[in-house]
mmCIF file of C-alpha atoms in Angstrom:
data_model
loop_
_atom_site.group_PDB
_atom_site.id
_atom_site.type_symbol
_atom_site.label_atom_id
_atom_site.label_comp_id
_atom_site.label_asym_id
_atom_site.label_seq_id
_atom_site.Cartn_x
_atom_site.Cartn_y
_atom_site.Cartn_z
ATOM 1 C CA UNK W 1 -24.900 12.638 -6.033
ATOM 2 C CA UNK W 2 -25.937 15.286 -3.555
ATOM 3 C CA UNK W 3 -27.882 12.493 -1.535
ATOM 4 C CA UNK W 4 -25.122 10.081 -1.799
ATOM 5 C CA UNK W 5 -22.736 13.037 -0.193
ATOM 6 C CA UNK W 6 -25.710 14.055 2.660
ATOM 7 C CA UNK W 7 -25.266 9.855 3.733
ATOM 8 C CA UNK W 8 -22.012 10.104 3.630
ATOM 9 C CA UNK W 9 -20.990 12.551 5.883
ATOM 10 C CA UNK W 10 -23.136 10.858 8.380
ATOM 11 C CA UNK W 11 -21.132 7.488 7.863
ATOM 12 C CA UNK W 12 -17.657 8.935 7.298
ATOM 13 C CA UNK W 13 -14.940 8.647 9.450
ATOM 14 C CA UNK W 14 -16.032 10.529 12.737
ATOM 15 C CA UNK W 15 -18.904 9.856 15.590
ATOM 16 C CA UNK W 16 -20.567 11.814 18.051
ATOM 17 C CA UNK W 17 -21.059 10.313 21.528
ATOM 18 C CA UNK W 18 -24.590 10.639 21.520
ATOM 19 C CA UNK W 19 -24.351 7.821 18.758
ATOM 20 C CA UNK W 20 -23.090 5.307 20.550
ATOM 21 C CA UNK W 21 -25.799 6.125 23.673
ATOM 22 C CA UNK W 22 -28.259 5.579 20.631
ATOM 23 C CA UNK W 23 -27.337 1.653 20.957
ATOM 24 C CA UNK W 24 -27.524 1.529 24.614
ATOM 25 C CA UNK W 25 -30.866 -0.422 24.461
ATOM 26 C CA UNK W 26 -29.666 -2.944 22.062
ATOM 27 C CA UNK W 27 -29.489 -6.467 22.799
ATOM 28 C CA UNK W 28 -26.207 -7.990 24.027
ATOM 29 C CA UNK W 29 -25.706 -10.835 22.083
ATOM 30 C CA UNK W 30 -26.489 -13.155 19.362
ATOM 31 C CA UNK W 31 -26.213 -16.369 17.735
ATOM 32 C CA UNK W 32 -22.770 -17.857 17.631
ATOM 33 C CA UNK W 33 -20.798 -18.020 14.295
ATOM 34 C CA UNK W 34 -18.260 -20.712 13.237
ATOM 35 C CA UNK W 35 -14.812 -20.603 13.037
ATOM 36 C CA UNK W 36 -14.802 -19.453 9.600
ATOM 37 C CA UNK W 37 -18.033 -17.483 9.417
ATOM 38 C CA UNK W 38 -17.389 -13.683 9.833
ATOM 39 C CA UNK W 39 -20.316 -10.529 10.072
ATOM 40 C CA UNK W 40 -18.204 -7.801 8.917
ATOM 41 C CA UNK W 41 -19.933 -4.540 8.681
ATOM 42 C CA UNK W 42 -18.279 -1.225 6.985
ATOM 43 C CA UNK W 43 -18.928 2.184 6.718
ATOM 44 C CA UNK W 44 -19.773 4.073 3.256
ATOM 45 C CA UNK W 45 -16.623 6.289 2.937
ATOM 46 C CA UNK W 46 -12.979 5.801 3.445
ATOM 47 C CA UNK W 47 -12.751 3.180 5.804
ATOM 48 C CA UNK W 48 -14.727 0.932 3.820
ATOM 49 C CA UNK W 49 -12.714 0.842 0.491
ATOM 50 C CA UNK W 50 -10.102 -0.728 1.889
ATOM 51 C CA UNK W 51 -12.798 -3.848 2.197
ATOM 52 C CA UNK W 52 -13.696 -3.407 -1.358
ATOM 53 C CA UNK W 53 -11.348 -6.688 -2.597
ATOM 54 C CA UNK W 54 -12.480 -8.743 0.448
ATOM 55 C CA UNK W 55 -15.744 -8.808 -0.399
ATOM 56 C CA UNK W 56 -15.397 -9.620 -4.324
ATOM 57 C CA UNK W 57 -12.902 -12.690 -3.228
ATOM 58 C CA UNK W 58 -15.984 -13.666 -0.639
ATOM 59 C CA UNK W 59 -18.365 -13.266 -2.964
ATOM 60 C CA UNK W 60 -16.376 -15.447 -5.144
ATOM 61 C CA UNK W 61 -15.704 -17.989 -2.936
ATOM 62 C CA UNK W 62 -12.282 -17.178 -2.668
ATOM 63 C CA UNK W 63 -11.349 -16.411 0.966
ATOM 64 C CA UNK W 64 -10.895 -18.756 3.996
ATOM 65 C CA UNK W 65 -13.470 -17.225 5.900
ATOM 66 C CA UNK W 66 -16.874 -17.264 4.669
ATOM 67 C CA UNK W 67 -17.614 -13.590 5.197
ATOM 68 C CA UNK W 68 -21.398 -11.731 5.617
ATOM 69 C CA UNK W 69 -20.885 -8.359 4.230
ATOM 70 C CA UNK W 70 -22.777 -5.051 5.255
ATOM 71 C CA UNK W 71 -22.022 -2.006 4.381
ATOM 72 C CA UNK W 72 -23.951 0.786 6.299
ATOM 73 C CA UNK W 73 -23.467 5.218 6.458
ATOM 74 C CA UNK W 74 -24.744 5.748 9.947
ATOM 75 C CA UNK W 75 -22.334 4.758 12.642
ATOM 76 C CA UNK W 76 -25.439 3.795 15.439
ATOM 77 C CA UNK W 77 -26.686 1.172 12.825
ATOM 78 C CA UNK W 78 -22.442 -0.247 13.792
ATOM 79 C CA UNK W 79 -22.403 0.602 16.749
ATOM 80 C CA UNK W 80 -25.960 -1.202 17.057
ATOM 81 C CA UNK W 81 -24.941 -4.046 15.445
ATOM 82 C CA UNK W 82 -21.537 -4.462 17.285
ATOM 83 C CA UNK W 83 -23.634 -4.281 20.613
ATOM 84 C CA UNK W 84 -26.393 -6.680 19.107
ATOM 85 C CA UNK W 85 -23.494 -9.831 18.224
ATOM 86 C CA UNK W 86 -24.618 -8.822 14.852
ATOM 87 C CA UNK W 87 -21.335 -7.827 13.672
ATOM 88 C CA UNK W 88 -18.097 -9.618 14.791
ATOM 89 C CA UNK W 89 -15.453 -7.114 13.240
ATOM 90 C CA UNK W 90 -16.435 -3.766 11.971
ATOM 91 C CA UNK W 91 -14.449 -1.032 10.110
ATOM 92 C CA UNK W 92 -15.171 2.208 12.274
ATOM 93 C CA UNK W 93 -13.959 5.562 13.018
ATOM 94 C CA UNK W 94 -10.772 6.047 15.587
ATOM 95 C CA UNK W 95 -13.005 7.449 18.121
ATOM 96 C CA UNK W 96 -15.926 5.149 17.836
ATOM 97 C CA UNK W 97 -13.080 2.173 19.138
ATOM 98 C CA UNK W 98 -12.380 3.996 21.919
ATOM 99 C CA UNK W 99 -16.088 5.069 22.806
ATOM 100 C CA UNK W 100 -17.447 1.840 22.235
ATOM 101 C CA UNK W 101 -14.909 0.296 24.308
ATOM 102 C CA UNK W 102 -15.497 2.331 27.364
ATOM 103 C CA UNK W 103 -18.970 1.695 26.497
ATOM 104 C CA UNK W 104 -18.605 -1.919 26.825
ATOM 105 C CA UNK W 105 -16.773 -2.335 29.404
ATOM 106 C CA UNK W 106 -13.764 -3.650 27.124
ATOM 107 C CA UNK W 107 -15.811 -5.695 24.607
ATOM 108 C CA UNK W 108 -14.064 -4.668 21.817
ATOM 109 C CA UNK W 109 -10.771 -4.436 20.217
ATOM 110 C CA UNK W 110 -9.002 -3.064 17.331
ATOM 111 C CA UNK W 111 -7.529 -4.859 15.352
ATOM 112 C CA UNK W 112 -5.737 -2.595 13.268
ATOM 113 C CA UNK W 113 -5.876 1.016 11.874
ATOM 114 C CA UNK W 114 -6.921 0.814 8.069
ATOM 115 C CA UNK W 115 -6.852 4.941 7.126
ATOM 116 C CA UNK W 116 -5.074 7.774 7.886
ATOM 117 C CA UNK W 117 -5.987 11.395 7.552
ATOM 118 C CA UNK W 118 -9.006 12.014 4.781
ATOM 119 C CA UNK W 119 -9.774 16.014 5.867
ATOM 120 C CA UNK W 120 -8.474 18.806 3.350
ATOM 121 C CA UNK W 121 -9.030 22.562 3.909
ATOM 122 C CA UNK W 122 -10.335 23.296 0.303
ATOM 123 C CA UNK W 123 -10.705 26.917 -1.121
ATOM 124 C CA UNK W 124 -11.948 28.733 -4.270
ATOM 125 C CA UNK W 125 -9.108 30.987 -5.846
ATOM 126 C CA UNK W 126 -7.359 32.128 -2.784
ATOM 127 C CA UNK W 127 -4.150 30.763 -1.973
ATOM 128 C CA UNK W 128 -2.865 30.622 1.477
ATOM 129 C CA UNK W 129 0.781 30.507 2.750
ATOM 130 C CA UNK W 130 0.408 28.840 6.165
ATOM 131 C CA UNK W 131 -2.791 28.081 8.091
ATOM 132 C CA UNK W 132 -2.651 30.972 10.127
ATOM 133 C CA UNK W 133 -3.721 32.532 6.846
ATOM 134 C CA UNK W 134 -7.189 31.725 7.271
ATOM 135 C CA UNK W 135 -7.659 34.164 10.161
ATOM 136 C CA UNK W 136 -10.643 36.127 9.286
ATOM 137 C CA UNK W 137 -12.456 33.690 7.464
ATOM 138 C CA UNK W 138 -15.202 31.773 7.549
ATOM 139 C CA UNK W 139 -14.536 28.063 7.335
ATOM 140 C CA UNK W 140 -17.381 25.549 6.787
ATOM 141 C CA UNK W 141 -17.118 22.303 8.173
ATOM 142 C CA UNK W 142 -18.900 18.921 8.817
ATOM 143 C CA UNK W 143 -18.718 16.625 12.041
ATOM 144 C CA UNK W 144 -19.017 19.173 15.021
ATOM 145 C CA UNK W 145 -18.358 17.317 18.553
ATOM 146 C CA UNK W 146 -16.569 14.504 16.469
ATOM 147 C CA UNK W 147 -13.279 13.661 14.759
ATOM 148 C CA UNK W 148 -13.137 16.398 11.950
ATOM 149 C CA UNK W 149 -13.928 19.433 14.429
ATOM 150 C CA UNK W 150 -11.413 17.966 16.944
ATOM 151 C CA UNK W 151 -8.793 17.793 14.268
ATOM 152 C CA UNK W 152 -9.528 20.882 12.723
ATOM 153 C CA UNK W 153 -9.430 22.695 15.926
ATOM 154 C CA UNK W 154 -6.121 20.873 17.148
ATOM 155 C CA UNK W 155 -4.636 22.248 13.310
ATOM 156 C CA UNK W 156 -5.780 25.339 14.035
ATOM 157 C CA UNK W 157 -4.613 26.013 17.415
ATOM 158 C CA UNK W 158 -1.030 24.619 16.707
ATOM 159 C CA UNK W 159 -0.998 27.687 13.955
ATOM 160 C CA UNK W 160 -1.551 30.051 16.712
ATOM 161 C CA UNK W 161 -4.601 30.387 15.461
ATOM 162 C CA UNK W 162 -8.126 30.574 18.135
ATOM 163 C CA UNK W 163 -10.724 28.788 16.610
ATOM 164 C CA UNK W 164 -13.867 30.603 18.959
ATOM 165 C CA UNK W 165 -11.812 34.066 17.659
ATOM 166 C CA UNK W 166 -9.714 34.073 14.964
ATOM 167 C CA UNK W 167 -12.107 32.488 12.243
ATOM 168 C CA UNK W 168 -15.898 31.726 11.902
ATOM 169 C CA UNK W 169 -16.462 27.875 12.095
ATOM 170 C CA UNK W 170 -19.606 27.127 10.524
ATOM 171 C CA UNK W 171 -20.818 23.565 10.739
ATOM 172 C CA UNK W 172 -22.739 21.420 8.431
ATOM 173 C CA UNK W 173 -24.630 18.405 8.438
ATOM 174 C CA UNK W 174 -25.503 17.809 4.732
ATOM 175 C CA UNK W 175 -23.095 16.855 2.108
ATOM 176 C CA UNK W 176 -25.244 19.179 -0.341
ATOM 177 C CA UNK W 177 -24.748 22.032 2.090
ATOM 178 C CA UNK W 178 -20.818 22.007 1.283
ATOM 179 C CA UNK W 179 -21.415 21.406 -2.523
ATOM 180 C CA UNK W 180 -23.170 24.846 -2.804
ATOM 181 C CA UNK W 181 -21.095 27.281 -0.183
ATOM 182 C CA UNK W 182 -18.843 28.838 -3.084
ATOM 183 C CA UNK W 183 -21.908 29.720 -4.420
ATOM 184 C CA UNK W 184 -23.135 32.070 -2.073
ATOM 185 C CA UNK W 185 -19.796 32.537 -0.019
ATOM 186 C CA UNK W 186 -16.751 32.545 -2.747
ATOM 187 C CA UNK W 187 -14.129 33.433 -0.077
ATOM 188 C CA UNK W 188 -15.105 30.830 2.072
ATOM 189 C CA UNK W 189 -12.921 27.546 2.885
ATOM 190 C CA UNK W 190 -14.300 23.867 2.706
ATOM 191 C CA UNK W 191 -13.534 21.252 5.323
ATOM 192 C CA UNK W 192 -13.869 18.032 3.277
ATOM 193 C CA UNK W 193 -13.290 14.433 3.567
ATOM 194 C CA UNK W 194 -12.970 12.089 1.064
ATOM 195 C CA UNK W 195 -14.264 11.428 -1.207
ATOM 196 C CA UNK W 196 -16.260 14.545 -0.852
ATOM 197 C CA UNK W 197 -13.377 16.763 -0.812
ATOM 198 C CA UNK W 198 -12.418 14.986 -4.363
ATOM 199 C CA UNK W 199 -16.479 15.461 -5.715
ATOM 200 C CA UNK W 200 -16.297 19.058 -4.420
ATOM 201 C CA UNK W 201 -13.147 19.777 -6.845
ATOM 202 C CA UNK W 202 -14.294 18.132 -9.974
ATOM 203 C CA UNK W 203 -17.472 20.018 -9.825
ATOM 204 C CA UNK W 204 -16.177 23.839 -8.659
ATOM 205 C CA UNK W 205 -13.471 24.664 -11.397
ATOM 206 C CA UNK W 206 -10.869 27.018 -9.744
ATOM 207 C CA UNK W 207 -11.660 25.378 -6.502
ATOM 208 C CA UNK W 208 -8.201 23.612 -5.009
ATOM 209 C CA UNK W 209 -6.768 22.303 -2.440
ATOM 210 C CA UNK W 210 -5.177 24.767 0.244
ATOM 211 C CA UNK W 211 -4.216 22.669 3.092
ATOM 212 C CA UNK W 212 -3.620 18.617 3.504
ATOM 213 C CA UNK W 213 -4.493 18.052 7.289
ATOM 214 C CA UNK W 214 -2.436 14.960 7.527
ATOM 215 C CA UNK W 215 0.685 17.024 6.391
ATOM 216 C CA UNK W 216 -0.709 19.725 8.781
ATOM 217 C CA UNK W 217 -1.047 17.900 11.659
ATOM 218 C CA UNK W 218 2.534 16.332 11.370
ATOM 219 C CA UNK W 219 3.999 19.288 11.144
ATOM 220 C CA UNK W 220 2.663 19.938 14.491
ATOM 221 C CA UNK W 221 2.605 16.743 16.596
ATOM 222 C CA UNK W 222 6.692 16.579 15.976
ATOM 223 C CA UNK W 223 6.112 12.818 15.783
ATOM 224 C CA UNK W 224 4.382 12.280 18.494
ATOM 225 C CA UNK W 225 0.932 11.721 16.932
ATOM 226 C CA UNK W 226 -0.533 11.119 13.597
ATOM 227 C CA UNK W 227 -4.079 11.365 12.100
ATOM 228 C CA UNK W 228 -5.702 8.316 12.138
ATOM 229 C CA UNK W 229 -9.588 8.481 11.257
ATOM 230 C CA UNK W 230 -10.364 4.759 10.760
ATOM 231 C CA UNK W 231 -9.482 1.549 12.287
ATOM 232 C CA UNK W 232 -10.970 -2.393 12.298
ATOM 233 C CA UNK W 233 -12.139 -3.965 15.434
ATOM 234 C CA UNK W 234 -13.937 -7.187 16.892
ATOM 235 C CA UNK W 235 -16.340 -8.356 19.732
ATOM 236 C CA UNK W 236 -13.876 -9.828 21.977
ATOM 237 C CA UNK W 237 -16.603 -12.996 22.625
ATOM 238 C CA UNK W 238 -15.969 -13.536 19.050
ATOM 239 C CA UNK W 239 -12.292 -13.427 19.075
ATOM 240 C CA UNK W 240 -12.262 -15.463 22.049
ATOM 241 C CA UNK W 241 -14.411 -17.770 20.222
ATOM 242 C CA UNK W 242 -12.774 -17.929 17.335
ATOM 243 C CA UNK W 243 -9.021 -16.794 17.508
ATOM 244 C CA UNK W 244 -7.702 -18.534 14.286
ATOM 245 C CA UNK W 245 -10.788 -16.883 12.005
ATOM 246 C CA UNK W 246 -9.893 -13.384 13.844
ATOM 247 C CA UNK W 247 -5.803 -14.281 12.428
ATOM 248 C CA UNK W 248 -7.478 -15.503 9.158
ATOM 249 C CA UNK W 249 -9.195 -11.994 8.659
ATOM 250 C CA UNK W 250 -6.089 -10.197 9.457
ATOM 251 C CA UNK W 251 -4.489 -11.733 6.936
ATOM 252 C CA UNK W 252 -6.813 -11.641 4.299
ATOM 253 C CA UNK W 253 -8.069 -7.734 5.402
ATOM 254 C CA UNK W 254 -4.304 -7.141 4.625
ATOM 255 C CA UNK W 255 -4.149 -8.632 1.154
ATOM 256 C CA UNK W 256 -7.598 -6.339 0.145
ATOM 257 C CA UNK W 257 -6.129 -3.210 1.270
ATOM 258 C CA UNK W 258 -2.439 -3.714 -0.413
ATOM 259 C CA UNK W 259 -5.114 -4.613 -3.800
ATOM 260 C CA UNK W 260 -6.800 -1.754 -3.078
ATOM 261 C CA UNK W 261 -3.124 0.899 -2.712
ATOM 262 C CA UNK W 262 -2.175 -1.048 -6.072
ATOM 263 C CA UNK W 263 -4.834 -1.568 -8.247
ATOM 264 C CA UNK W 264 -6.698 1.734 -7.799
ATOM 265 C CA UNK W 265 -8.743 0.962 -11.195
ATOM 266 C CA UNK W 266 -9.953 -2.354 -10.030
ATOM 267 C CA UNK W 267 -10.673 -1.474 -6.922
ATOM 268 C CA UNK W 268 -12.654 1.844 -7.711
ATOM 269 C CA UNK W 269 -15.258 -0.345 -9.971
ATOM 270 C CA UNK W 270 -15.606 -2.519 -6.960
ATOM 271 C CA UNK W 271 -16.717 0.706 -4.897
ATOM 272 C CA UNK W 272 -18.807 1.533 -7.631
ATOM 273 C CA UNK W 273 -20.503 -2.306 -7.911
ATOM 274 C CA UNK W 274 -20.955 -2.776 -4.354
ATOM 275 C CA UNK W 275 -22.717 0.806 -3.855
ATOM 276 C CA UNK W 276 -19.442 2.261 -1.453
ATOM 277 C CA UNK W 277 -18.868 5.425 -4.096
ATOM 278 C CA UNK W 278 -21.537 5.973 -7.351
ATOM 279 C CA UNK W 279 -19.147 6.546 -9.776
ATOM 280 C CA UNK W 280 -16.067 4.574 -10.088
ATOM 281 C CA UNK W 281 -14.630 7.817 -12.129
ATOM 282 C CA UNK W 282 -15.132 9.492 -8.867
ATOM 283 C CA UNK W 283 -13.522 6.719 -6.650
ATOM 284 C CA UNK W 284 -10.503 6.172 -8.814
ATOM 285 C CA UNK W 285 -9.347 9.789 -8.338
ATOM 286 C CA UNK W 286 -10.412 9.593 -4.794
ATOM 287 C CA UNK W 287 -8.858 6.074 -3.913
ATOM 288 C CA UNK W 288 -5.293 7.692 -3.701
ATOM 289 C CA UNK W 289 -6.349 11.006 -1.381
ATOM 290 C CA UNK W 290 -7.608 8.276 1.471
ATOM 291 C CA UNK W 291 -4.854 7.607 3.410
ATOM 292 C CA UNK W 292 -5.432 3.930 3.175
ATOM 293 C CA UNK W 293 -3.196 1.545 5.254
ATOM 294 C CA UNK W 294 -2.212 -1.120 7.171
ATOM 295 C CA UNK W 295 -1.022 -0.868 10.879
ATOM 296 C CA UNK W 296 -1.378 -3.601 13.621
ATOM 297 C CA UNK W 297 0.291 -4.504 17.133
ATOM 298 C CA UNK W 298 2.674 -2.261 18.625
ATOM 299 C CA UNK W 299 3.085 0.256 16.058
ATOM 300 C CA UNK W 300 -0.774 0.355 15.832
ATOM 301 C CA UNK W 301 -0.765 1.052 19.713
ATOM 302 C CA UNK W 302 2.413 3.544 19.776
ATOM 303 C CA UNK W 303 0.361 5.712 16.496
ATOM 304 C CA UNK W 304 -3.361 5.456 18.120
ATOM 305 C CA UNK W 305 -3.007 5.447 21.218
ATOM 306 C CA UNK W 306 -0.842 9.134 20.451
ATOM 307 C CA UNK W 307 -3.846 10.720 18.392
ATOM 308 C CA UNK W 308 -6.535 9.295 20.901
ATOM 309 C CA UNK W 309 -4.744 11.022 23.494
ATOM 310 C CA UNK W 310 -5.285 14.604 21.889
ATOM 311 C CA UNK W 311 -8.704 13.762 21.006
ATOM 312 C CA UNK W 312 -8.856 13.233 25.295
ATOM 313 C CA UNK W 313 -7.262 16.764 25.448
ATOM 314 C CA UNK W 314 -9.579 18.579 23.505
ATOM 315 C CA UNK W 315 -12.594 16.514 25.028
ATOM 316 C CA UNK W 316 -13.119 13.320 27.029
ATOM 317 C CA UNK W 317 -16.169 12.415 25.633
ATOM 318 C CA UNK W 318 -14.944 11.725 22.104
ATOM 319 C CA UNK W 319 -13.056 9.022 23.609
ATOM 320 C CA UNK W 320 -16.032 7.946 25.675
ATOM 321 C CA UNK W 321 -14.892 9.536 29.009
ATOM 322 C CA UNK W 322 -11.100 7.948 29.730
ATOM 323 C CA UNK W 323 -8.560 6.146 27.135
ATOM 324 C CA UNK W 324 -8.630 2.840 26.688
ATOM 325 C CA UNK W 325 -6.227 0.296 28.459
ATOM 326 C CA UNK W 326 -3.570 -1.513 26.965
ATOM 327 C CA UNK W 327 -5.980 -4.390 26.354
ATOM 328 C CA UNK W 328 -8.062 -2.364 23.581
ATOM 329 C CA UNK W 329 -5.054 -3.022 21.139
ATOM 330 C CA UNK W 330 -5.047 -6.386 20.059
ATOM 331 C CA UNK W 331 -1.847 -7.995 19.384
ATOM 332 C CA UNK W 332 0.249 -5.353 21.102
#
């Protein structure tokens, strides 16, 4: 379990700049598909459940498209395959669109933003009235210079809170290193995606949830942003090549991710079979904390383009240097 956590926080729903420069050298194309033949690569973690049904009706034989499935938890093996003509559409953090994009001089596109806010401040007996409540402590995190540090500094800040002042960030990089804080820091509060967040619960009794950073950064953005940590986009050779499989996949992406908001049971043993989660206990009871949905064309563009810009106010280079143009959002 520890392991699977330790790979998953380096797949979740964030990336660092340096990991797209990681796939600079990597070839620029590759064989064409078909029409109906479709590389889609996910990420272990959130934005990969919502893929979960798609691949059992593939497997099956029960799609349109005849889809290659890889799942993978390090964004530059994406980002490497996206820049290879591996992959054709790939499930991918907010920020990664955006980077990649710039990156490729407008290769890519997204398609359509499959999960919302994952992050929850966790803590271990001490409850908290308002966020500016955690001045003073010491809050441990994952993801520094990507999404989770940007949105936990934006939640932060908006609580008249100073993140460099008020509270001691500590970052991360190993899902066992969160597991085991409360053990030698018991007033200490947990930055935690999910499923993590979920795994870090079950195992810490008295541990609970103090914040919901989706709820927090509402509260803040007075409608002008939301949290959006994980989106679907495509090679635009491909979907030039092959417009009506790229329509065909947006249809039948939909359909998995409604199954997956519906039948939470089913789905969870599919995370379980295909390796996404170990333990479908684990992804049943996480399923529902992921913020999974379905938003394309213009309300995609209005919502993203919103929480891309704060992610350029805090720092340009999570969004790969400028935003994107109004090309990036497909169908808008």
């Amino acid at each position: 379990m520890k392991r699977f956590l330790s790979v998953l926080l380096t797949g979740m729903l964030m990336v660092s700049p340096m990991a797209v420069q990681a796939a600079d050298s990597a070839a620029e194309s590759a064989a064409e598909a078909s029409a109906s033949d479709v590389n889609l690569y996910v990420l272990a973690g959130p934005t990969g459940i919502g893929a979960m049904n798609l691949w059992d009706k593939a497997d099956k034989g029960e799609t349109a498209n005849s889809y290659q499935v890889t799942m993978s938890g390090e964004n530059t093996e994406v980002v490497a395959a996206i820049s290879k003509g591996d992959a054709d559409i790939a499930c991918v953090a907010t920020n990664m669109a955006s980077v990649l994009y710039n990156k490729t001089n407008g290769g890519v596109s997204v398609l359509a933003v499959n999960t919302m806010g994952v992050l929850s401040l966790l803590s271990s007996g001490e409850e908290f009235a308002s966020v500016a409540d955690l001045k003073g402590h010491t809050i441990y995190a994952p993801g520094q210079g990507a999404n989770p540090e940007y949105v936990l500094r934006y939640v932060l800040e908006g609580n008249g809170l100073d993140p460099d002042a008020d509270v001691t960030l500590q970052f991360v990089g190993e899902g066992s290193e969160l597991l085991n804080v409360w053990q030698s820091e018991p007033e200490a509060v947990i930055l935690a995606p999910q499923p993590v967040a979920t795994s870090i619960l079950m195992q810490n009794e008295g541990s609970a949830k103090a914040f919901d950073m989706t709820e927090e950064w509402e509260k803040i953005a007075n409608g002008e942003s939301s949290l959006m940590m994980g989106c679907v986009i495509v090679r635009n050779d491909f979907l030039q090549e092959n417009p009506e499989a790229v329509e065909t996949f947006m249809t039948e992406y939909q359909e998995s991710i409604e199954a997956a908001q519906t039948d939470v049971e089913a789905t969870a043993a599919l995370c379980e079979h295909y390796g996404l989660i170990p333990k479908a206990a684990l992804a049943q009871k996480a399923i529902p904390e992921c913020g999974l949905t379905f938003m394309a064309g213009a309300e995609m563009k209005e919502a993203l383009s919103g929480y891309l810009q704060v992610m350029m106010n805090f720092d340009p280079k999570s969004v790969g240097g400028a935003l994107p143009a109004d090309d990036f959002y497909y169908g808008a």
